[in-house]
Amino acid sequence: MTAEKLTVRDLQVAVRRTGQELVRGVSFDVEPGSSFGFVGETSSGKSLTCRAVISLLPVGLQSRGDIFYGGTRLSGLSTRELGGVRGRTISMIFQDPLAALNPMMRVGDAIVQVLRAHDRPGRGRARHRASAEGAVELLERVGITDAARRSRLYPHEFSGGMRQRVAIAMALAARPSLLIADEPTSALDVVVQAGILRLLDQLRREDGMSLILVSHDFGVISGACDQLAVMYAGQIVEQGPTIKVLAKPGHPYTAGLLASLPQHGRTTPLVPIPGSVPDPASIGTGCAFAPRCHLVTDKCRDAPIPLLMVAPGRVSRCLRWADVREPVSPQPSGEGRHTVVE
Amino acid sequence: MSSDLPGEPLLECRNLTKQYRGRPPSRLLARGRGPDGGVRPAVLDVSISLARGECLGILGESGSGKTTLVRCMSMLEPPTAGSVHLAELELSALRGQALRQARRRIQVVFQDPYASLNPRQSIGSALAEVLRVHKIVPGAAVGGRVASLLDQVGIPAGWGNRYPSELSGGGRQRVSIARALAAQPDVLLADEAVSALDASVQAQVLNLLRDLREQTGLSMIFVSHNVHVLQYLAQRTAVMFGGRVVEEAAAEPPPDWQHPYTRELLASVPVIGQPLTRFGTAGASAPARHDLTGCPYRDRCPLRLDRCDQQDPELAEVASAHRVACHAVVAQAAKGPAS
């Protein structure tokens, strides 16, 4: 199936009982065949946003807003109609592959189950054999060697990285055209992570699939995604081409995150963002980042800040985006290597 | 800063081995390692030392034995073989009261501060308890010391009667650090102490630890899977794989890492602004070998020699303050001296 454009408009996710909003008006587009990254800290709403796209929100949460995939409106589909979309059109993988795999089922059988749920060629034994061969092919495709033998193993007999490969094979079984990967490598060691990220990239290119990747790690998103959205307190605060956003952030939160990361070859002191992520209940009407922002003005606190155009294809939810610089330590280090900006 | 190791070791382990399951192979206990086919220990024949005022980083992926090493060095777990020394004391020979008293001098900060703090105890009371148990200050001075400890880790002194649940993750980790400092330890062991924290908060805790080291001369072993965190904090880093230290080098001048595992690890770390094709190595990654003969990394090693099957390589000096446990690298270094 060829990929189509995913359009999300004014998506809101709220706690059903209290009405408390966890995702507050998120809009984005994923172009066919492209890779789109969400980056943000805990409770920024990045995972909920992605789950809402295929209506897999945790119990007790509800979403509003418009979600289109090509010509199909996904928001408002019945559970039955969604069943035809999930897996076949849009598929999802999660941080913990064990949660996606049935511990009592051989991984080959688990993949066969997906193949048979979505394809209906022939009947009986021939169909089963076709599916079993299909499962082995899929395992080979995700880089599992000796796939015929390993398809008869159980999930606990695989390492973490191999399990994630199995989960990816399952997600790809029905040839979806959009894959959503929610922190797929966060539980894995870096050597294994590199392999999984390269696999996802290769599969995307070969199949012309679109990819949405969620991560808290700028390095992962930077390597794997064309487009980047930075989320904070349930909103996209900055969005644009990954390389451009990282080279010159247009929001003080993005700049603050980059300045607080220990990075390759960095010797200057880290500059933490003061304070911590706000409790969703305590967010006021103005900018949610205002209490931690060194550029804050009275205007920031008065009214909601819209996404402002920074450059073609780039937006920032900051009135002072033109003033954003990488923050430097108030106490310059003894080396005097960095100069104070402003 | 000199790249030579400063002074006498403060905390040291010699030929430390920790085996969890089954009986350790007898020959292993007798002389380091032998060719038995027993279960490979979590930590195998590791000797490492921490100098006073130094921050030693231990880098490794899950299952490399880094946490086990730290637990043994703090005597939270008795080593199966080998010894642990704190200054003049042999910790691994102590028992009972003597061990409890010595243990005060090594304090540990764990990954999850919520699991290591009592949810029903206010943070002030948690700190006061440490001060009383170890009789650090006279009873009348406890309140004042609690306030100054909180101040030292950047928590308002008036927060003493708050509970862990009222603090953020970063705040809780600061309390864990304050509680460790309350015992006036000689050594702080931090096991993945910032791994559970969000990026913006992680920097606060890293800066706190760096300030403590620079201002109070605190000696520290910092265990992490994050290369960049150790580059920022550690003056010397030991890389672990399969229960062994495979490479060890001082941070200044930036070392030219030699062990093929270290190189694979460093090549796999995503670097901001670098495309995906630049990192990672092709092919499936074989796990560490769990037998006792030979190098644990040999199954995926591009430099593998015949000798690697029979003999576990020992750490050997390849440059000043830089040791590598690899037959191929050491042979290469012996042939032509490294520039």
mmCIF file of N, CA, C and O in Angstrom, chain A residues 31-90:
data_model
loop_
_atom_site.group_PDB
_atom_site.id
_atom_site.type_symbol
_atom_site.label_atom_id
_atom_site.label_comp_id
_atom_site.label_asym_id
_atom_site.label_seq_id
_atom_site.Cartn_x
_atom_site.Cartn_y
_atom_site.Cartn_z
ATOM 1 N N GLU A 31 4.162 13.947 5.575
ATOM 2 C CA GLU A 31 4.124 13.743 4.130
ATOM 3 C C GLU A 31 4.376 12.270 3.808
ATOM 4 O O GLU A 31 5.099 11.592 4.543
ATOM 5 N N PRO A 32 3.801 11.781 2.702
ATOM 6 C CA PRO A 32 3.986 10.367 2.358
ATOM 7 C C PRO A 32 5.462 10.019 2.237
ATOM 8 O O PRO A 32 6.229 10.751 1.603
ATOM 9 N N GLY A 33 5.869 8.936 2.878
ATOM 10 C CA GLY A 33 7.239 8.456 2.765
ATOM 11 C C GLY A 33 8.265 9.213 3.583
ATOM 12 O O GLY A 33 9.449 8.912 3.522
ATOM 13 N N SER A 34 7.822 10.181 4.372
ATOM 14 C CA SER A 34 8.800 10.951 5.148
ATOM 15 C C SER A 34 8.889 10.401 6.575
ATOM 16 O O SER A 34 8.131 9.529 6.972
ATOM 17 N N SER A 35 9.845 10.908 7.325
ATOM 18 C CA SER A 35 9.968 10.504 8.725
ATOM 19 C C SER A 35 9.799 11.735 9.590
ATOM 20 O O SER A 35 10.423 12.771 9.362
ATOM 21 N N PHE A 36 8.941 11.603 10.595
ATOM 22 C CA PHE A 36 8.553 12.727 11.438
ATOM 23 C C PHE A 36 8.870 12.364 12.873
ATOM 24 O O PHE A 36 8.462 11.309 13.348
ATOM 25 N N GLY A 37 9.602 13.222 13.562
ATOM 26 C CA GLY A 37 10.005 12.905 14.931
ATOM 27 C C GLY A 37 9.330 13.789 15.958
ATOM 28 O O GLY A 37 9.203 14.995 15.748
ATOM 29 N N PHE A 38 8.878 13.178 17.061
ATOM 30 C CA PHE A 38 8.402 13.946 18.203
ATOM 31 C C PHE A 38 9.432 13.817 19.308
ATOM 32 O O PHE A 38 9.812 12.703 19.683
ATOM 33 N N VAL A 39 9.884 14.939 19.832
ATOM 34 C CA VAL A 39 10.818 14.874 20.933
ATOM 35 C C VAL A 39 10.240 15.689 22.088
ATOM 36 O O VAL A 39 9.529 16.671 21.868
ATOM 37 N N GLY A 40 10.491 15.259 23.294
ATOM 38 C CA GLY A 40 9.965 15.971 24.452
ATOM 39 C C GLY A 40 10.265 15.190 25.706
ATOM 40 O O GLY A 40 10.667 14.035 25.649
ATOM 41 N N GLU A 41 10.070 15.830 26.854
ATOM 42 C CA GLU A 41 10.350 15.156 28.116
ATOM 43 C C GLU A 41 9.111 14.401 28.580
ATOM 44 O O GLU A 41 8.069 14.431 27.932
ATOM 45 N N THR A 42 9.232 13.760 29.729
ATOM 46 C CA THR A 42 8.118 13.035 30.314
ATOM 47 C C THR A 42 6.878 13.925 30.377
ATOM 48 O O THR A 42 6.985 15.102 30.706
ATOM 49 N N SER A 43 5.718 13.365 30.070
ATOM 50 C CA SER A 43 4.415 14.032 30.143
ATOM 51 C C SER A 43 4.311 15.256 29.231
ATOM 52 O O SER A 43 3.536 16.148 29.489
ATOM 53 N N SER A 44 5.084 15.279 28.154
ATOM 54 C CA SER A 44 4.924 16.378 27.207
ATOM 55 C C SER A 44 3.752 16.112 26.267
ATOM 56 O O SER A 44 3.320 16.998 25.545
ATOM 57 N N GLY A 45 3.251 14.877 26.254
ATOM 58 C CA GLY A 45 2.105 14.548 25.412
ATOM 59 C C GLY A 45 2.489 13.912 24.090
ATOM 60 O O GLY A 45 1.634 13.659 23.257
ATOM 61 N N LYS A 46 3.770 13.617 23.902
ATOM 62 C CA LYS A 46 4.199 13.085 22.610
ATOM 63 C C LYS A 46 3.650 11.686 22.358
ATOM 64 O O LYS A 46 3.189 11.389 21.258
ATOM 65 N N SER A 47 3.647 10.834 23.369
ATOM 66 C CA SER A 47 3.103 9.484 23.189
ATOM 67 C C SER A 47 1.593 9.515 23.006
ATOM 68 O O SER A 47 1.047 8.806 22.158
ATOM 69 N N LEU A 48 0.908 10.325 23.811
ATOM 70 C CA LEU A 48 -0.554 10.392 23.714
ATOM 71 C C LEU A 48 -0.972 10.876 22.332
ATOM 72 O O LEU A 48 -1.941 10.380 21.763
ATOM 73 N N THR A 49 -0.238 11.841 21.795
ATOM 74 C CA THR A 49 -0.542 12.350 20.459
ATOM 75 C C THR A 49 -0.527 11.209 19.445
ATOM 76 O O THR A 49 -1.441 11.061 18.629
ATOM 77 N N CYS A 50 0.525 10.375 19.529
ATOM 78 C CA CYS A 50 0.649 9.292 18.557
ATOM 79 C C CYS A 50 -0.393 8.211 18.764
ATOM 80 O O CYS A 50 -0.942 7.665 17.813
ATOM 81 N N ARG A 51 -0.663 7.907 20.022
ATOM 82 C CA ARG A 51 -1.679 6.896 20.286
ATOM 83 C C ARG A 51 -3.051 7.364 19.813
ATOM 84 O O ARG A 51 -3.856 6.557 19.337
ATOM 85 N N ALA A 52 -3.309 8.658 19.956
ATOM 86 C CA ALA A 52 -4.613 9.186 19.537
ATOM 87 C C ALA A 52 -4.814 9.005 18.032
ATOM 88 O O ALA A 52 -5.939 8.834 17.578
ATOM 89 N N VAL A 53 -3.728 9.020 17.266
ATOM 90 C CA VAL A 53 -3.846 8.893 15.811
ATOM 91 C C VAL A 53 -4.524 7.577 15.436
ATOM 92 O O VAL A 53 -5.342 7.540 14.516
ATOM 93 N N ILE A 54 -4.210 6.484 16.148
ATOM 94 C CA ILE A 54 -4.916 5.243 15.825
ATOM 95 C C ILE A 54 -5.835 4.814 16.966
ATOM 96 O O ILE A 54 -6.120 3.634 17.158
ATOM 97 N N SER A 55 -6.303 5.799 17.718
ATOM 98 C CA SER A 55 -7.291 5.556 18.781
ATOM 99 C C SER A 55 -6.857 4.441 19.725
ATOM 100 O O SER A 55 -7.611 3.504 19.979
ATOM 101 N N LEU A 56 -5.648 4.524 20.191
ATOM 102 C CA LEU A 56 -5.174 3.550 21.175
ATOM 103 C C LEU A 56 -4.874 4.243 22.497
ATOM 104 O O LEU A 56 -3.900 3.926 23.174
ATOM 105 N N LEU A 57 -5.718 5.195 22.864
ATOM 106 C CA LEU A 57 -5.478 5.918 24.108
ATOM 107 C C LEU A 57 -5.737 5.023 25.310
ATOM 108 O O LEU A 57 -6.594 4.136 25.252
ATOM 109 N N PRO A 58 -5.027 5.238 26.407
ATOM 110 C CA PRO A 58 -5.313 4.484 27.625
ATOM 111 C C PRO A 58 -6.756 4.738 28.074
ATOM 112 O O PRO A 58 -7.328 5.792 27.784
ATOM 113 N N VAL A 59 -7.324 3.774 28.773
ATOM 114 C CA VAL A 59 -8.690 3.893 29.265
ATOM 115 C C VAL A 59 -8.804 5.149 30.129
ATOM 116 O O VAL A 59 -7.897 5.464 30.895
ATOM 117 N N GLY A 60 -9.901 5.876 29.968
ATOM 118 C CA GLY A 60 -10.115 7.054 30.793
ATOM 119 C C GLY A 60 -9.717 8.349 30.097
ATOM 120 O O GLY A 60 -9.953 9.426 30.618
ATOM 121 N N LEU A 61 -9.113 8.231 28.925
ATOM 122 C CA LEU A 61 -8.751 9.433 28.173
ATOM 123 C C LEU A 61 -9.615 9.497 26.919
ATOM 124 O O LEU A 61 -9.989 8.473 26.356
ATOM 125 N N GLN A 62 -9.917 10.721 26.491
ATOM 126 C CA GLN A 62 -10.653 10.856 25.243
ATOM 127 C C GLN A 62 -10.010 11.938 24.398
ATOM 128 O O GLN A 62 -9.352 12.834 24.912
ATOM 129 N N SER A 63 -10.206 11.812 23.083
ATOM 130 C CA SER A 63 -9.571 12.781 22.192
ATOM 131 C C SER A 63 -10.617 13.493 21.355
ATOM 132 O O SER A 63 -11.705 12.975 21.100
ATOM 133 N N ARG A 64 -10.260 14.700 20.934
ATOM 134 C CA ARG A 64 -11.066 15.476 20.008
ATOM 135 C C ARG A 64 -10.143 16.009 18.931
ATOM 136 O O ARG A 64 -8.937 16.121 19.142
ATOM 137 N N GLY A 65 -10.701 16.383 17.808
ATOM 138 C CA GLY A 65 -9.883 16.933 16.735
ATOM 139 C C GLY A 65 -10.037 16.115 15.477
ATOM 140 O O GLY A 65 -10.715 15.079 15.470
ATOM 141 N N ASP A 66 -9.420 16.571 14.404
ATOM 142 C CA ASP A 66 -9.573 15.905 13.115
ATOM 143 C C ASP A 66 -8.295 15.203 12.717
ATOM 144 O O ASP A 66 -7.214 15.791 12.768
ATOM 145 N N ILE A 67 -8.431 13.946 12.327
ATOM 146 C CA ILE A 67 -7.290 13.177 11.856
ATOM 147 C C ILE A 67 -7.662 12.584 10.505
ATOM 148 O O ILE A 67 -8.641 11.850 10.405
ATOM 149 N N PHE A 68 -6.897 12.940 9.480
ATOM 150 C CA PHE A 68 -7.144 12.390 8.151
ATOM 151 C C PHE A 68 -5.925 11.621 7.686
ATOM 152 O O PHE A 68 -4.794 12.062 7.878
ATOM 153 N N TYR A 69 -6.174 10.475 7.054
ATOM 154 C CA TYR A 69 -5.080 9.773 6.388
ATOM 155 C C TYR A 69 -5.477 9.639 4.932
ATOM 156 O O TYR A 69 -6.394 8.875 4.602
ATOM 157 N N GLY A 70 -4.824 10.411 4.076
ATOM 158 C CA GLY A 70 -5.278 10.496 2.697
ATOM 159 C C GLY A 70 -6.695 11.038 2.703
ATOM 160 O O GLY A 70 -6.980 12.059 3.325
ATOM 161 N N GLY A 71 -7.614 10.328 2.071
ATOM 162 C CA GLY A 71 -8.982 10.793 2.028
ATOM 163 C C GLY A 71 -9.838 10.283 3.180
ATOM 164 O O GLY A 71 -11.003 10.630 3.288
ATOM 165 N N THR A 72 -9.279 9.459 4.053
ATOM 166 C CA THR A 72 -10.065 8.832 5.107
ATOM 167 C C THR A 72 -10.011 9.652 6.385
ATOM 168 O O THR A 72 -8.938 10.038 6.834
ATOM 169 N N ARG A 73 -11.158 9.902 6.962
ATOM 170 C CA ARG A 73 -11.180 10.582 8.253
ATOM 171 C C ARG A 73 -11.121 9.513 9.339
ATOM 172 O O ARG A 73 -12.024 8.692 9.481
ATOM 173 N N LEU A 74 -10.005 9.486 10.091
ATOM 174 C CA LEU A 74 -9.831 8.447 11.110
ATOM 175 C C LEU A 74 -10.586 8.788 12.381
ATOM 176 O O LEU A 74 -11.127 7.907 13.056
ATOM 177 N N SER A 75 -10.605 10.081 12.728
ATOM 178 C CA SER A 75 -11.322 10.466 13.942
ATOM 179 C C SER A 75 -12.801 10.214 13.700
ATOM 180 O O SER A 75 -13.335 10.596 12.666
ATOM 181 N N GLY A 76 -13.438 9.547 14.639
ATOM 182 C CA GLY A 76 -14.859 9.298 14.488
ATOM 183 C C GLY A 76 -15.201 7.968 13.847
ATOM 184 O O GLY A 76 -16.367 7.651 13.685
ATOM 185 N N LEU A 77 -14.186 7.180 13.470
ATOM 186 C CA LEU A 77 -14.481 5.842 12.946
ATOM 187 C C LEU A 77 -14.948 4.936 14.083
ATOM 188 O O LEU A 77 -14.534 5.102 15.228
ATOM 189 N N SER A 78 -15.781 3.971 13.761
ATOM 190 C CA SER A 78 -16.205 3.018 14.782
ATOM 191 C C SER A 78 -15.060 2.043 15.047
ATOM 192 O O SER A 78 -14.110 1.946 14.272
ATOM 193 N N THR A 79 -15.155 1.335 16.159
ATOM 194 C CA THR A 79 -14.109 0.380 16.515
ATOM 195 C C THR A 79 -13.893 -0.621 15.392
ATOM 196 O O THR A 79 -12.769 -0.989 15.064
ATOM 197 N N ARG A 80 -15.001 -1.053 14.784
ATOM 198 C CA ARG A 80 -14.931 -2.039 13.723
ATOM 199 C C ARG A 80 -14.190 -1.488 12.497
ATOM 200 O O ARG A 80 -13.313 -2.139 11.940
ATOM 201 N N GLU A 81 -14.528 -0.246 12.151
ATOM 202 C CA GLU A 81 -13.852 0.384 11.011
ATOM 203 C C GLU A 81 -12.372 0.608 11.307
ATOM 204 O O GLU A 81 -11.522 0.457 10.445
ATOM 205 N N LEU A 82 -12.086 0.962 12.566
ATOM 206 C CA LEU A 82 -10.694 1.175 12.949
ATOM 207 C C LEU A 82 -9.870 -0.099 12.802
ATOM 208 O O LEU A 82 -8.699 -0.063 12.457
ATOM 209 N N GLY A 83 -10.525 -1.216 13.060
ATOM 210 C CA GLY A 83 -9.838 -2.494 12.939
ATOM 211 C C GLY A 83 -9.259 -2.703 11.554
ATOM 212 O O GLY A 83 -8.209 -3.325 11.393
ATOM 213 N N GLY A 84 -9.920 -2.161 10.554
ATOM 214 C CA GLY A 84 -9.412 -2.286 9.197
ATOM 215 C C GLY A 84 -8.232 -1.366 8.918
ATOM 216 O O GLY A 84 -7.462 -1.594 7.999
ATOM 217 N N VAL A 85 -8.123 -0.307 9.725
ATOM 218 C CA VAL A 85 -7.037 0.657 9.532
ATOM 219 C C VAL A 85 -5.798 0.213 10.305
ATOM 220 O O VAL A 85 -4.687 0.209 9.786
ATOM 221 N N ARG A 86 -6.017 -0.169 11.561
ATOM 222 C CA ARG A 86 -4.898 -0.568 12.410
ATOM 223 C C ARG A 86 -4.230 -1.801 11.834
ATOM 224 O O ARG A 86 -4.891 -2.770 11.470
ATOM 225 N N GLY A 87 -2.931 -1.770 11.798
ATOM 226 C CA GLY A 87 -2.206 -2.922 11.288
ATOM 227 C C GLY A 87 -2.075 -2.865 9.790
ATOM 228 O O GLY A 87 -0.983 -2.898 9.256
ATOM 229 N N ARG A 88 -3.206 -2.723 9.081
ATOM 230 C CA ARG A 88 -3.139 -2.792 7.621
ATOM 231 C C ARG A 88 -2.658 -1.476 7.016
ATOM 232 O O ARG A 88 -1.907 -1.464 6.049
ATOM 233 N N THR A 89 -3.141 -0.349 7.583
ATOM 234 C CA THR A 89 -2.753 0.951 7.045
ATOM 235 C C THR A 89 -1.723 1.616 7.948
ATOM 236 O O THR A 89 -0.699 2.102 7.508
ATOM 237 N N ILE A 90 -2.044 1.637 9.238
ATOM 238 C CA ILE A 90 -1.169 2.277 10.213
ATOM 239 C C ILE A 90 -0.839 1.247 11.293
ATOM 240 O O ILE A 90 -1.725 0.566 11.803
#
